[in-house]
């Protein structure tokens, strides 16, 4: 289990009086009476003094890893550390039971909970696998009624769960659902109608079913406490008039991200109501189909210019590029720009990006070509994160970005810390240049689409390029590899990737030795996800010494056998070993299609579907 706790900055809604913190003076002495009638001070037990001091100190310890380490010192530290956590992070909802979590951490105000593994996003896991929020919300409703914040990722959330959240936590303030499913507009209606102190409702890449319920209209009347409202993933029209009224009565609103059913004309009306916005998702960025042809166009340029606090801009769905000049006035202030839904060209990007000197985060489609990336490199010297997504993700497509744009970024954006780059062709020389020019890289994810593609100039494997990344980028913690890779590349990773915590592998390696190099050489490895690679039982067994230290291992379409997985399960009884077959597959085959292995304090879960066999 991995938990995170941070300082509790707000105490508007305090725990019961028996959990209130007393003053320092009251905790360092005990007042008693004396025979002479004078007050006498008696020191408490030494361990009580230690706990009182430690409680004050731990409030300043925010890193969850530091807190976990502190809790292992002794029983006293373990107890006090638990009492001072207000924020709980659980990276796998099956790693610990809700009952155990609520029994240990009794003052939790914020819960961060993750469910399905990341490969579920790529349809590599059958639906209805699990990760239900219901047992968690019921447990916290009983044990932690002062819970204020919930962040869920890849969890199954029902309408009833949303109702329980709203009804059980009277001071509830923040709900963030990332890549979640199982709920609809009727559940949202109940939730927003009952959460009168709601500050944040962020629906990010989640599946929201349409129950034909007007959820925007259900926000309580009167002044709203909303600071963030994100619903760009909702694939249904919303009540715009109700949204406009909500925005107008939300003076603290800073973040607003709209779905594709909000036109640029409607966006204008919202911006006039909320010039204080710092983060804006624009919606469709095209006129409504029902707009009259004789209607006069609003002054979009003036509306954007009035939003002087705007630093983060996204959206641009169903974009008409003719409207892009409207954002020119705010480009100089932007620190984050997301064009990952906007199919624009280099020529359309250049007048925007040429003024984005403060830009630190940039997401874009590869439609801007190498020429567009060269323009980014020429201007964005403060860039920290770059993501380049494909317009056409087919393996046999002709990608418009290559090593040319990649190397230009490395030469112009030397403060880069994170990159995700989809392309069809790459060279070792360009990757080596990136490793030398951007030594502060923490995240390096190079996705060469198409299987086993070599250096397209030399025809050699991409081993040396990825080797240079792990050798020269000393801060690297996340790595995704692709292209033609032999065991040599994994030897490099095992030797030099000492801080790598997350490794993603697809269509790579020659033999079991590749995985052995990684498992024996990367002491910090927490998450390992592998697909379509020639790794079998011997490779799997090479990690027996390390699996208890990892959060999970995912392997699909490799060369594992049922017997090999059973061997791991017998050798490591505190590890949950799940063998997953397709939902329509009747019986377990000798070869294992998917293995998902994770540590747990509780043992096998009790909600596994029929297509999951727990060994």
XYZ file of C-alpha atoms in Angstrom:
615
model
C 0.000 0.000 0.000
C 1.178 3.467 -0.791
C -0.342 6.370 1.113
C 0.213 10.088 0.963
C -0.519 12.681 3.586
C -0.025 16.423 3.351
C -0.593 19.313 5.751
C -4.177 20.208 6.544
C -4.244 23.841 5.578
C -7.939 24.376 6.155
C -9.794 23.616 9.374
C -13.198 25.089 8.670
C -14.757 21.720 9.380
C -12.987 20.226 12.378
C -12.999 16.622 13.522
C -14.890 15.795 16.729
C -13.606 17.511 19.857
C -11.805 14.409 21.089
C -9.535 14.654 18.032
C -8.850 18.374 18.276
C -5.241 19.414 18.656
C -4.398 21.003 21.992
C -1.869 23.775 22.397
C 1.814 23.070 22.844
C 1.802 24.267 26.431
C -1.134 22.092 27.425
C 0.624 19.057 26.030
C 3.968 19.598 27.729
C 2.742 19.705 31.257
C 0.009 18.335 33.517
C -1.472 20.645 36.135
C -2.130 19.083 39.541
C -2.940 20.391 43.005
C -0.452 20.373 45.924
C -0.844 20.099 49.672
C 0.267 23.699 50.061
C -2.506 24.918 47.828
C -0.136 26.028 45.074
C -0.381 24.738 41.563
C 2.300 22.191 40.770
C 3.496 21.141 37.295
C 4.197 17.490 36.705
C 5.981 16.259 33.578
C 4.191 13.630 31.592
C 5.787 10.349 30.620
C 8.807 10.791 28.309
C 7.144 8.921 25.426
C 4.139 11.248 25.655
C 6.437 14.250 25.330
C 8.019 12.599 22.313
C 4.639 11.966 20.703
C 3.507 15.547 21.318
C 6.651 16.966 19.750
C 6.578 14.445 16.926
C 2.966 15.303 16.104
C 3.935 18.940 15.574
C 6.955 18.010 13.475
C 5.109 15.572 11.219
C 2.649 18.253 10.162
C 5.514 19.713 8.130
C 6.368 16.389 6.479
C 4.369 16.276 3.237
C 6.108 13.647 1.104
C 4.258 10.346 1.325
C 7.506 8.387 0.961
C 9.086 10.314 3.832
C 5.998 9.700 5.932
C 6.014 5.994 5.161
C 9.642 5.852 6.233
C 8.882 7.735 9.459
C 6.074 5.311 10.303
C 8.563 2.412 10.282
C 10.819 3.825 13.014
C 8.865 2.376 15.948
C 5.325 1.816 17.203
C 5.099 5.307 18.633
C 6.085 6.934 15.354
C 3.732 4.584 13.496
C 0.813 5.698 15.679
C 1.538 9.436 15.584
C 2.236 9.448 11.860
C -1.188 7.908 11.218
C -2.916 10.477 13.432
C -1.341 13.393 11.552
C -2.261 12.317 8.029
C -5.036 14.296 6.445
C -4.421 13.106 2.876
C -4.363 9.416 1.994
C -2.962 8.086 -1.289
C -3.615 4.468 -2.276
C -2.091 3.517 -5.614
C -4.049 0.257 -5.931
C -7.537 -0.079 -4.473
C -6.927 -3.812 -3.900
C -3.657 -3.338 -2.026
C -5.492 -2.680 1.238
C -9.082 -2.979 2.433
C -11.220 0.076 3.190
C -11.659 -1.207 6.752
C -7.903 -1.383 7.358
C -7.316 2.059 5.850
C -10.021 3.789 7.904
C -8.966 2.010 11.112
C -5.404 3.279 10.844
C -5.954 6.764 9.396
C -8.710 8.362 11.447
C -8.285 12.023 10.498
C -8.346 11.764 6.730
C -9.856 14.688 4.858
C -8.656 13.816 1.343
C -8.621 10.423 -0.376
C -6.656 9.651 -3.566
C -7.527 6.209 -4.903
C -6.483 4.393 -8.085
C -8.074 1.299 -9.584
C -7.467 -0.423 -12.922
C -3.917 -0.532 -14.360
C -3.004 1.916 -17.128
C -3.196 -0.637 -19.944
C -6.966 -0.695 -19.398
C -6.969 2.592 -21.343
C -5.865 0.682 -24.449
C -8.641 -1.949 -24.326
C -6.179 -4.545 -23.048
C -8.402 -5.449 -20.105
C -11.953 -6.836 -20.364
C -14.695 -4.545 -19.046
C -16.172 -5.193 -15.597
C -12.806 -6.252 -14.189
C -13.457 -4.477 -10.906
C -12.072 -1.445 -9.032
C -15.405 -0.538 -7.427
C -15.599 2.619 -5.363
C -18.656 1.441 -3.414
C -16.905 -0.347 -0.493
C -14.604 2.637 -0.068
C -17.302 5.280 0.101
C -19.320 3.182 2.563
C -16.321 2.655 4.838
C -15.349 6.331 4.843
C -18.945 7.414 5.382
C -18.911 5.446 8.625
C -15.390 6.231 9.856
C -14.457 9.661 8.428
C -17.535 11.914 8.207
C -15.345 15.011 7.799
C -13.926 13.833 4.438
C -13.729 16.806 2.066
C -11.887 15.669 -1.052
C -11.925 12.554 -3.246
C -9.685 11.911 -6.263
C -10.398 8.703 -8.196
C -8.594 7.290 -11.222
C -9.782 4.316 -13.296
C -12.463 3.410 -10.790
C -16.028 2.191 -11.269
C -18.339 4.762 -9.670
C -22.124 4.357 -9.567
C -24.872 6.942 -9.200
C -25.519 5.541 -5.717
C -21.870 6.141 -4.811
C -22.215 9.793 -5.805
C -25.375 10.066 -3.708
C -23.587 8.525 -0.719
C -20.744 11.005 -1.100
C -23.143 13.937 -1.080
C -25.273 12.665 1.821
C -22.516 11.376 4.129
C -20.012 14.235 4.080
C -21.780 17.490 4.836
C -18.672 19.587 4.244
C -17.625 17.855 1.038
C -15.715 20.197 -1.281
C -13.791 18.465 -4.081
C -14.454 15.549 -6.441
C -12.072 14.626 -9.272
C -12.895 11.623 -11.477
C -10.190 10.646 -13.984
C -10.863 7.822 -16.473
C -13.796 6.614 -14.350
C -17.064 5.049 -15.496
C -20.352 3.589 -14.248
C -22.196 6.824 -13.464
C -24.456 9.175 -15.387
C -26.088 12.562 -15.404
C -28.715 11.506 -12.855
C -25.981 10.681 -10.333
C -24.295 14.013 -11.023
C -27.635 15.767 -10.456
C -28.033 14.285 -6.986
C -24.411 14.995 -6.120
C -24.309 18.675 -7.107
C -27.726 19.409 -5.578
C -26.635 18.249 -2.112
C -23.020 19.445 -1.970
C -23.587 23.063 -0.996
C -19.918 23.726 -0.215
C -18.625 22.189 -3.457
C -15.492 23.871 -4.782
C -14.213 21.401 -7.370
C -16.020 19.083 -9.784
C -13.563 17.788 -12.379
C -14.653 15.067 -14.825
C -11.551 14.165 -16.822
C -11.579 11.551 -19.592
C -14.425 9.761 -17.798
C -17.419 8.006 -19.352
C -20.632 9.731 -18.329
C -23.883 8.100 -19.455
C -26.775 10.286 -20.588
C -29.800 9.749 -18.338
C -31.549 12.762 -19.851
C -31.178 14.604 -16.562
C -30.285 18.295 -16.494
C -27.424 18.116 -13.993
C -26.138 21.661 -14.528
C -29.542 22.990 -13.501
C -29.308 21.094 -10.180
C -26.566 23.225 -8.643
C -28.080 25.016 -5.617
C -29.271 28.565 -6.144
C -27.448 31.487 -4.585
C -23.755 32.300 -4.598
C -21.655 29.271 -5.500
C -18.335 28.264 -3.948
C -17.132 26.705 -7.219
C -13.469 27.197 -8.043
C -13.111 24.515 -10.733
C -15.650 22.939 -13.099
C -14.350 20.553 -15.774
C -16.701 18.524 -17.961
C -15.022 18.457 -21.366
C -15.401 14.649 -21.522
C -19.222 14.729 -21.272
C -20.499 13.700 -24.705
C -23.969 15.229 -24.413
C -25.379 18.737 -24.741
C -25.769 20.675 -21.508
C -28.207 23.375 -20.433
C -26.217 26.410 -21.470
C -28.523 28.973 -19.863
C -28.164 27.148 -16.532
C -24.376 27.022 -17.004
C -24.263 30.729 -17.743
C -26.200 31.514 -14.565
C -23.931 29.190 -12.563
C -20.789 30.883 -13.854
C -22.268 34.300 -13.120
C -22.869 33.413 -9.468
C -19.460 31.753 -8.983
C -17.096 34.655 -8.227
C -14.301 32.276 -7.136
C -14.342 30.250 -10.363
C -10.793 29.910 -11.713
C -10.948 26.777 -13.869
C -13.630 26.083 -16.462
C -13.332 23.436 -19.177
C -16.269 22.987 -21.540
C -17.381 20.130 -23.774
C -17.745 20.098 -27.542
C -21.385 21.194 -27.370
C -20.448 24.697 -26.222
C -19.902 26.940 -29.245
C -17.473 29.823 -29.499
C -20.367 32.268 -29.276
C -21.454 30.721 -25.996
C -17.846 30.719 -24.837
C -17.796 34.481 -25.367
C -20.810 34.921 -23.079
C -19.149 32.858 -20.352
C -15.870 34.756 -20.588
C -17.700 38.050 -20.176
C -19.194 36.661 -16.963
C -15.873 35.299 -15.651
C -12.847 37.423 -16.625
C -11.086 36.095 -13.477
C -10.477 32.640 -15.053
C -6.941 31.265 -14.947
C -7.653 27.942 -16.748
C -10.028 27.708 -19.708
C -11.119 24.803 -21.905
C -12.776 26.426 -24.879
C -15.261 23.783 -26.024
C -15.731 23.360 -29.765
C -14.142 26.678 -30.876
C -16.547 26.868 -33.788
C -19.950 28.539 -34.203
C -23.149 26.766 -33.294
C -24.998 25.177 -36.214
C -28.202 26.850 -35.062
C -26.696 30.333 -34.998
C -28.402 32.717 -37.382
C -26.426 33.703 -40.458
C -27.277 37.346 -39.950
C -26.064 37.406 -36.346
C -23.131 39.717 -35.728
C -19.949 38.004 -34.538
C -18.954 38.901 -30.963
C -15.593 40.543 -30.368
C -13.665 37.448 -29.313
C -10.329 39.260 -29.263
C -11.581 41.738 -26.670
C -13.064 38.929 -24.559
C -9.766 37.054 -24.420
C -7.808 40.250 -23.801
C -10.035 40.970 -20.782
C -9.035 37.634 -19.171
C -5.734 38.981 -17.914
C -5.241 36.114 -15.433
C -5.530 33.354 -18.024
C -2.416 31.149 -17.996
C -3.758 27.739 -19.105
C -5.694 27.222 -22.339
C -7.112 23.990 -23.791
C -10.144 22.660 -25.655
C -10.305 23.696 -29.352
C -12.494 20.735 -30.296
C -13.997 20.827 -33.787
C -11.869 23.865 -34.410
C -12.243 26.352 -37.236
C -8.724 27.817 -37.545
C -10.066 31.210 -38.659
C -10.951 31.883 -35.022
C -7.429 31.248 -33.699
C -6.379 34.946 -33.882
C -8.794 35.550 -31.007
C -6.300 34.056 -28.561
C -3.330 36.175 -29.706
C -3.755 38.769 -26.882
C -3.157 36.205 -24.109
C -0.312 34.186 -25.642
C 2.365 36.122 -23.803
C 0.900 35.082 -20.426
C 0.334 31.395 -21.150
C 2.280 28.784 -19.207
C 0.197 25.843 -20.508
C -1.335 25.314 -23.952
C -3.167 22.172 -25.055
C -3.851 21.717 -28.768
C -4.206 17.918 -28.538
C -7.707 18.086 -30.070
C -6.901 20.742 -32.670
C -5.873 19.575 -36.128
C -3.880 22.672 -37.045
C -0.911 23.242 -39.331
C 2.507 24.745 -38.706
C 1.455 27.979 -40.405
C -1.550 28.302 -38.115
C 0.580 27.549 -35.049
C 3.465 29.932 -35.751
C 1.763 33.295 -34.974
C 0.510 31.792 -31.701
C 3.637 30.052 -30.498
C 5.930 32.952 -31.458
C 4.506 34.912 -28.512
C 4.455 32.059 -25.965
C 7.755 32.845 -24.289
C 6.525 31.732 -20.843
C 5.121 28.403 -22.018
C 6.067 25.458 -19.787
C 3.547 22.790 -20.866
C 2.573 22.158 -24.503
C 0.381 19.361 -25.882
C -0.205 19.201 -29.622
C -1.106 16.941 -32.550
C 1.554 15.903 -35.049
C -0.343 17.837 -37.734
C 2.023 20.751 -36.989
C 4.835 18.659 -38.553
C 8.538 19.089 -37.869
C 8.259 22.697 -38.986
C 5.855 23.472 -36.162
C 8.128 21.815 -33.604
C 11.025 23.896 -34.886
C 8.940 27.014 -34.222
C 8.272 25.785 -30.679
C 11.996 25.210 -30.156
C 12.820 28.710 -31.370
C 10.527 30.441 -28.867
C 9.654 28.273 -25.863
C 12.887 28.315 -23.880
C 11.054 27.680 -20.585
C 9.309 24.522 -21.830
C 9.223 21.730 -19.220
C 6.711 19.274 -20.713
C 5.942 18.372 -24.343
C 3.436 15.842 -25.662
C 3.020 15.199 -29.384
C 0.044 12.971 -30.248
C -0.737 11.325 -33.601
C -3.641 12.399 -35.775
C -3.523 8.939 -37.355
C -2.412 6.260 -34.895
C -2.245 3.415 -37.417
C 1.066 1.594 -37.535
C 1.378 1.870 -41.319
C 0.553 5.583 -41.608
C 3.052 8.209 -42.721
C 3.816 10.241 -39.637
C 4.382 13.976 -40.206
C 6.886 14.353 -37.334
C 10.285 12.705 -37.138
C 13.735 12.963 -35.627
C 14.061 16.433 -37.177
C 11.455 18.063 -34.959
C 12.561 15.906 -32.032
C 16.162 17.093 -32.238
C 15.069 20.702 -32.738
C 13.160 20.518 -29.446
C 16.203 19.116 -27.648
C 18.379 21.951 -28.947
C 15.926 24.759 -28.237
C 14.156 23.603 -25.053
C 16.993 22.568 -22.769
C 14.935 22.828 -19.578
C 12.696 19.998 -20.740
C 11.748 17.556 -17.981
C 9.039 15.423 -19.592
C 8.367 14.307 -23.163
C 5.815 12.023 -24.824
C 6.515 11.770 -28.550
C 4.618 9.707 -31.130
C 6.314 9.283 -34.485
C 6.849 6.814 -37.320
C 10.598 7.185 -37.663
C 13.479 8.058 -35.363
C 17.271 7.856 -35.209
C 19.683 6.978 -32.434
C 21.535 10.222 -33.126
C 18.459 12.332 -32.346
C 17.747 10.434 -29.110
C 21.392 10.719 -28.048
C 21.216 14.464 -28.735
C 18.099 14.694 -26.540
C 19.921 12.919 -23.702
C 22.822 15.371 -23.864
C 20.851 18.566 -24.418
C 18.123 17.830 -21.843
C 19.831 16.122 -18.879
C 17.003 17.137 -16.504
C 14.535 14.734 -18.121
C 12.441 12.900 -15.531
C 9.941 11.360 -17.969
C 10.946 10.012 -21.390
C 8.258 8.283 -23.457
C 9.151 7.722 -27.100
C 6.464 5.838 -29.034
C 7.710 4.763 -32.465
C 4.500 3.513 -34.049
C 4.891 0.342 -36.015
C 6.503 -2.771 -34.628
C 10.262 -3.311 -34.428
C 11.200 -0.196 -36.384
C 14.975 0.473 -36.420
C 16.926 3.673 -36.807
C 15.498 4.699 -40.172
C 18.846 6.089 -41.369
C 21.290 3.369 -40.290
C 18.933 0.406 -39.980
C 20.437 -0.377 -36.563
C 18.372 -1.161 -33.437
C 17.456 1.783 -31.210
C 19.532 0.367 -28.350
C 22.150 3.116 -28.219
C 19.572 5.890 -28.182
C 17.690 4.539 -25.179
C 20.996 3.609 -23.565
C 22.077 7.245 -23.792
C 18.831 8.382 -22.167
C 19.332 6.243 -19.049
C 23.052 7.055 -18.915
C 22.845 10.836 -19.310
C 19.494 11.670 -17.710
C 20.323 10.989 -14.074
C 16.892 12.084 -12.773
C 14.870 9.746 -14.984
C 11.983 8.018 -13.157
C 9.618 7.076 -15.997
C 10.591 5.435 -19.276
C 8.610 4.057 -22.204
C 10.586 2.262 -24.927
C 9.682 1.338 -28.501
C 11.168 0.541 -31.874
C 13.567 -2.274 -32.690
C 15.245 -3.070 -29.360
C 17.491 -5.991 -28.495
C 18.497 -7.280 -25.075
C 21.327 -4.733 -25.167
C 18.891 -1.862 -24.564
C 17.573 -3.553 -21.426
C 21.113 -4.172 -20.256
C 21.616 -0.392 -20.423
C 18.386 0.192 -18.476
C 19.395 -2.282 -15.777
C 22.855 -0.772 -15.426
C 22.014 2.919 -15.458
C 18.299 3.278 -14.716
C 18.751 3.308 -10.952
C 15.931 5.791 -10.331
C 13.446 4.399 -12.853
C 10.135 3.742 -11.117
C 7.831 3.141 -14.098
C 8.844 1.204 -17.222
C 6.597 0.512 -20.228
C 7.685 -1.996 -22.880
C 6.004 -3.038 -26.124
C 7.272 -5.240 -28.984
C 10.827 -5.259 -27.665
C 13.647 -7.542 -26.557
C 15.169 -10.794 -27.819
C 14.976 -13.154 -24.872
C 14.316 -13.601 -21.156
C 17.635 -11.910 -20.421
C 16.144 -8.511 -21.303
C 13.630 -8.635 -18.476
C 16.201 -10.175 -16.144
C 18.517 -7.207 -16.679
C 15.740 -4.816 -15.644
C 14.454 -6.742 -12.630
C 17.942 -7.283 -11.248
C 19.277 -3.828 -12.050
C 16.511 -1.292 -11.249
C 16.106 -1.144 -7.447
C 13.478 1.628 -7.501
C 11.179 -0.067 -10.016
C 7.544 0.183 -8.882
C 5.422 -0.259 -12.002
C 6.349 -2.523 -14.911
C 4.008 -2.940 -17.867
C 4.917 -5.184 -20.803
C 3.026 -6.275 -23.907
C 3.857 -8.347 -26.987
C 7.408 -9.191 -25.967
C 9.275 -12.548 -25.950
C 9.511 -12.922 -22.173
C 8.574 -16.220 -20.543
C 8.594 -18.019 -17.216
C 12.350 -17.728 -16.652
C 12.174 -13.958 -17.049
C 9.240 -13.785 -14.652
C 11.031 -15.823 -11.983
C 14.084 -13.572 -12.123
C 12.169 -10.911 -10.193
C 11.267 -12.972 -7.125
C 13.590 -10.874 -4.985
C 11.890 -7.620 -5.978
C 8.148 -8.166 -6.472
C 7.209 -7.364 -2.881
C 8.781 -3.924 -3.383
C 6.765 -3.184 -6.532
C 3.254 -1.846 -6.881
C 2.414 -4.060 -9.852
C 3.596 -6.061 -12.849
C 1.483 -6.317 -15.999
C 2.347 -8.693 -18.856
C 0.132 -9.407 -21.862
C 0.763 -11.380 -25.054
C 4.140 -12.600 -23.838
C 5.302 -16.229 -23.419
C 4.104 -17.004 -19.923
C 2.557 -20.336 -18.967
C -0.037 -21.141 -16.348
C 2.506 -23.293 -14.503
C 5.042 -20.452 -14.394
C 2.481 -18.098 -12.871
C 1.534 -20.755 -10.309
C 5.181 -21.008 -9.312
C 5.280 -17.289 -8.550
C 2.055 -17.516 -6.539
C 3.427 -20.363 -4.417
C 6.750 -18.630 -3.832
C 5.177 -15.269 -2.866
C 1.954 -15.850 -0.910
C 1.450 -12.151 -0.091
C 1.398 -11.321 -3.797
C -1.908 -11.428 -5.679
C -1.385 -13.197 -9.006
C -4.284 -12.668 -11.415
C -4.491 -14.516 -14.719
C -6.913 -12.726 -17.028
C -8.465 -14.163 -20.153
C -10.861 -12.539 -22.580
C -14.432 -12.308 -21.349
C -15.673 -14.777 -23.976
C -12.926 -17.366 -23.363
C -14.396 -20.413 -21.617
C -11.410 -22.189 -20.052
C -7.882 -21.350 -19.005
C -5.309 -22.111 -21.682
C -1.806 -23.444 -21.053
C -0.445 -20.107 -22.233
C -1.376 -17.032 -20.230
C -2.817 -14.137 -22.195
C -2.567 -11.533 -19.427
C -0.861 -11.542 -16.033
C -1.553 -8.829 -13.475
C 0.424 -9.146 -10.274
C 0.340 -6.788 -7.298
C 1.139 -6.657 -3.608
C -1.708 -6.647 -1.115
C -2.171 -6.663 2.647
C -5.534 -8.387 2.240
C -4.853 -11.321 -0.072
C -7.074 -12.177 -3.063
C -10.066 -9.914 -3.657
C -13.598 -11.239 -3.369
C -15.107 -9.450 -6.369
C -13.120 -11.073 -9.200
C -15.236 -11.768 -12.337
C -15.323 -15.209 -13.955
C -12.655 -14.371 -16.529
C -10.124 -13.692 -13.734
C -8.359 -16.599 -12.025
C -6.461 -15.736 -8.845
C -3.682 -18.245 -8.232
